[in-house]
C-alpha cells in the first residue's frame, strides 16, 4: 500500500515506529496532488512550503523521542471557507478571490496544537450554497470515482481529496448536508456533529443556526480522532457548548434501529434503495431490532430549510459589500449604492444572489410572519419528530441521498432538482442533531452512503454503530 492510502491510525503508528517520517508522508501527498489535482480540481490552493516545514517540526519531535498527538505530522485538507491566518480564504467566490484571512479558525488552532500538517484549501460551492461543487467561481471539482460526475457538495473538494488520496483527512462544513452528501457520492466517511459541539469561530457564516464543521475521512475510527481533536466549547463562539461525551459502546444484539418510512418514497433510485435495505438487513442479522418509525415533518423540511437558510444567508452575506472585503467596483461607481450593487452583482454568482433575494424577501415586512415565523414553527415540529423517535430507538438509519453521484451539468439548469438532492440530510441540521455518512455499497458502480442519525451529543453512539458495519464488511 502507498503511504497516501493509509488511514490516520496507520500513519500515526508508522510515524511512532519510525517506519517513515512526516516529511516522507507529506511529500507523497504533494506528489498525489501534483498528479491528480489538474483533473479532479479538489484543491484551490496548496501550501507546500508551510506543510513541509510543519512536517519537519514533527520529525524533530519524534527524533527527540517525544510523545506525539494522534494528528501530529499527518496531512490534512481544509475547505476554503475555514480561515487560516495569512492564507487566502475565498469561499469559492469571486468577491473573496484575493482575500487573505487575518486570523485562524478555532478548529485550525486545535489542529495546529496537535501538530497537524495542512496541505491546502479545497474547492466548494460558492459560500457553501449547493450540492455539487458546480457553483464554485473557480471551476468544477470532479468525482474521483467517475470524473464525468459531480463529487456532491458543497464540501466536494474535501471529499474528492480524501477519496483520491490527496490528503489523509479533510475538514468540511455542513449546513444542510454539505459534508454527508459529498462523503456519500465519493465513498468516504463524513460526520456532521451536533450543533454547538464544534466552534464556528473562523468559519465564514452561511446560515449560522445550521452551520457545523466536521471531518471527512477514510474510516469511522479516523472520523472519531478528528472529531475529538476539534470539538469543545469555545469562548469565541457563544453557541458552542461543553457537553462531556459518553463512552456509548453499543452492542449490535438488541440495538434498536429506527427506519423512517418517509425516507423511502417515490423518486428514490430503486438500486440505491436496495443497497440501503440490504445494509439494514445486515444489522438485523447481527441481532439488531429494526423498527419502522415516522418522521412526518420530513415533507416540510425542504421549504423550511430554504426559508431559514436563505434568510440567515441574506443577513450574513450583507458584509460582502465591496467596501469591507475583497472585490470592489468602487472606482467605477457613481455613488455608494452603486458600489454595493455593482460589487455584489459582479462579485457573486447566480445561486448566491438567488439565495440572498429569496432570504431578503422572506424577512421583509409583510412576509416575515407568513414565511420566516411559519418556518421556525415547523422547524420545531421537525425537532419534536426526532425527539419522539429517539424515545423509542437508539439510532436512525437512512439513505444520505435518493441517487448516486449525478453527471456534471445534469441539474445546473433546474435549482429545484438540485435542492432535492438534500431531502434526507437537511432535517438533521434543522433539528441540530449529529449524523454520519458511511460507505455501505455500490449502485450503478458508484458509492452509496448510509446515514446514521443519533440523538444530540451522541456522536460516540454513531461511531460505534458505524464501526459495526465496517466490522461486518471484514
Ligand atoms: N445543498 C444545501 C444548500 O445549498 C446544503 C449546503 C450546505 O450544507 N452547506 O444549502
PDB file of C-alpha atoms and ligand atoms in Angstrom, residues 79 81 124-132 135 153-155 173-182 206-207 210-212 302 305-306 309-310 351 355 418-422 425-426 429, ligand 1:
ATOM      1  CA  UNK A  79     -12.471  23.554   2.985  1.00  0.00           C
ATOM      2  CA  UNK A  81     -14.469  28.578   3.974  1.00  0.00           C
ATOM      3  CA  UNK A 124     -16.586  24.071  -2.754  1.00  0.00           C
ATOM      4  CA  UNK A 125     -19.872  25.585  -3.879  1.00  0.00           C
ATOM      5  CA  UNK A 126     -19.665  29.371  -3.516  1.00  0.00           C
ATOM      6  CA  UNK A 127     -20.348  30.272   0.152  1.00  0.00           C
ATOM      7  CA  UNK A 128     -21.340  26.588   0.647  1.00  0.00           C
ATOM      8  CA  UNK A 129     -24.517  27.050  -1.372  1.00  0.00           C
ATOM      9  CA  UNK A 130     -25.034  23.986  -3.493  1.00  0.00           C
ATOM     10  CA  UNK A 131     -24.959  20.207  -3.653  1.00  0.00           C
ATOM     11  CA  UNK A 132     -22.472  19.516  -6.434  1.00  0.00           C
ATOM     12  CA  UNK A 135     -21.262  26.621  -8.069  1.00  0.00           C
ATOM     13  CA  UNK A 153     -21.445  19.499  -2.421  1.00  0.00           C
ATOM     14  CA  UNK A 154     -20.792  21.793  -1.019  1.00  0.00           C
ATOM     15  CA  UNK A 155     -17.631  20.257   0.531  1.00  0.00           C
ATOM     16  CA  UNK A 173     -18.828  22.298   6.765  1.00  0.00           C
ATOM     17  CA  UNK A 174     -22.416  21.083   6.794  1.00  0.00           C
ATOM     18  CA  UNK A 175     -25.413  23.434   6.774  1.00  0.00           C
ATOM     19  CA  UNK A 176     -27.880  21.123   5.044  1.00  0.00           C
ATOM     20  CA  UNK A 177     -25.824  18.092   4.079  1.00  0.00           C
ATOM     21  CA  UNK A 178     -22.598  19.519   2.729  1.00  0.00           C
ATOM     22  CA  UNK A 179     -20.350  17.001   4.493  1.00  0.00           C
ATOM     23  CA  UNK A 180     -22.602  13.946   4.227  1.00  0.00           C
ATOM     24  CA  UNK A 181     -23.644  14.275   0.581  1.00  0.00           C
ATOM     25  CA  UNK A 182     -20.117  14.540  -0.863  1.00  0.00           C
ATOM     26  CA  UNK A 206     -23.743  30.844   5.632  1.00  0.00           C
ATOM     27  CA  UNK A 207     -26.704  30.052   7.936  1.00  0.00           C
ATOM     28  CA  UNK A 210     -27.382  25.380  10.963  1.00  0.00           C
ATOM     29  CA  UNK A 211     -23.639  25.512  10.122  1.00  0.00           C
ATOM     30  CA  UNK A 212     -21.266  22.977  11.682  1.00  0.00           C
ATOM     31  CA  UNK A 302     -37.144  21.331   2.155  1.00  0.00           C
ATOM     32  CA  UNK A 305     -34.762  24.821   5.187  1.00  0.00           C
ATOM     33  CA  UNK A 306     -34.782  27.037   2.115  1.00  0.00           C
ATOM     34  CA  UNK A 309     -31.084  29.125   5.374  1.00  0.00           C
ATOM     35  CA  UNK A 310     -31.669  31.859   2.804  1.00  0.00           C
ATOM     36  CA  UNK A 351     -27.023  30.910  -6.986  1.00  0.00           C
ATOM     37  CA  UNK A 355     -30.474  32.907  -2.166  1.00  0.00           C
ATOM     38  CA  UNK A 418     -30.579  20.324  -7.181  1.00  0.00           C
ATOM     39  CA  UNK A 419     -32.313  21.208  -3.867  1.00  0.00           C
ATOM     40  CA  UNK A 420     -33.976  17.777  -3.877  1.00  0.00           C
ATOM     41  CA  UNK A 421     -30.577  16.094  -3.513  1.00  0.00           C
ATOM     42  CA  UNK A 422     -30.653  17.298   0.130  1.00  0.00           C
ATOM     43  CA  UNK A 425     -29.923  15.489   5.064  1.00  0.00           C
ATOM     44  CA  UNK A 426     -31.471  18.877   5.869  1.00  0.00           C
ATOM     45  CA  UNK A 429     -29.469  20.324  10.543  1.00  0.00           C
TER      46      UNK A 429
HETATM   47  N1  LIG B   1     -27.150  21.959  -0.539  1.00  0.00           N
HETATM   48  C1  LIG B   1     -27.572  22.714   0.603  1.00  0.00           C
HETATM   49  C2  LIG B   1     -27.602  24.190   0.268  1.00  0.00           C
HETATM   50  O1  LIG B   1     -27.272  24.515  -0.827  1.00  0.00           O
HETATM   51  C3  LIG B   1     -26.677  22.433   1.762  1.00  0.00           C
HETATM   52  C4  LIG B   1     -25.408  23.141   1.687  1.00  0.00           C
HETATM   53  C5  LIG B   1     -24.558  23.012   2.901  1.00  0.00           C
HETATM   54  O2  LIG B   1     -24.756  22.122   3.721  1.00  0.00           O
HETATM   55  N2  LIG B   1     -23.651  23.950   3.054  1.00  0.00           N
HETATM   56  O3  LIG B   1     -27.955  24.993   1.072  1.00  0.00           O
END
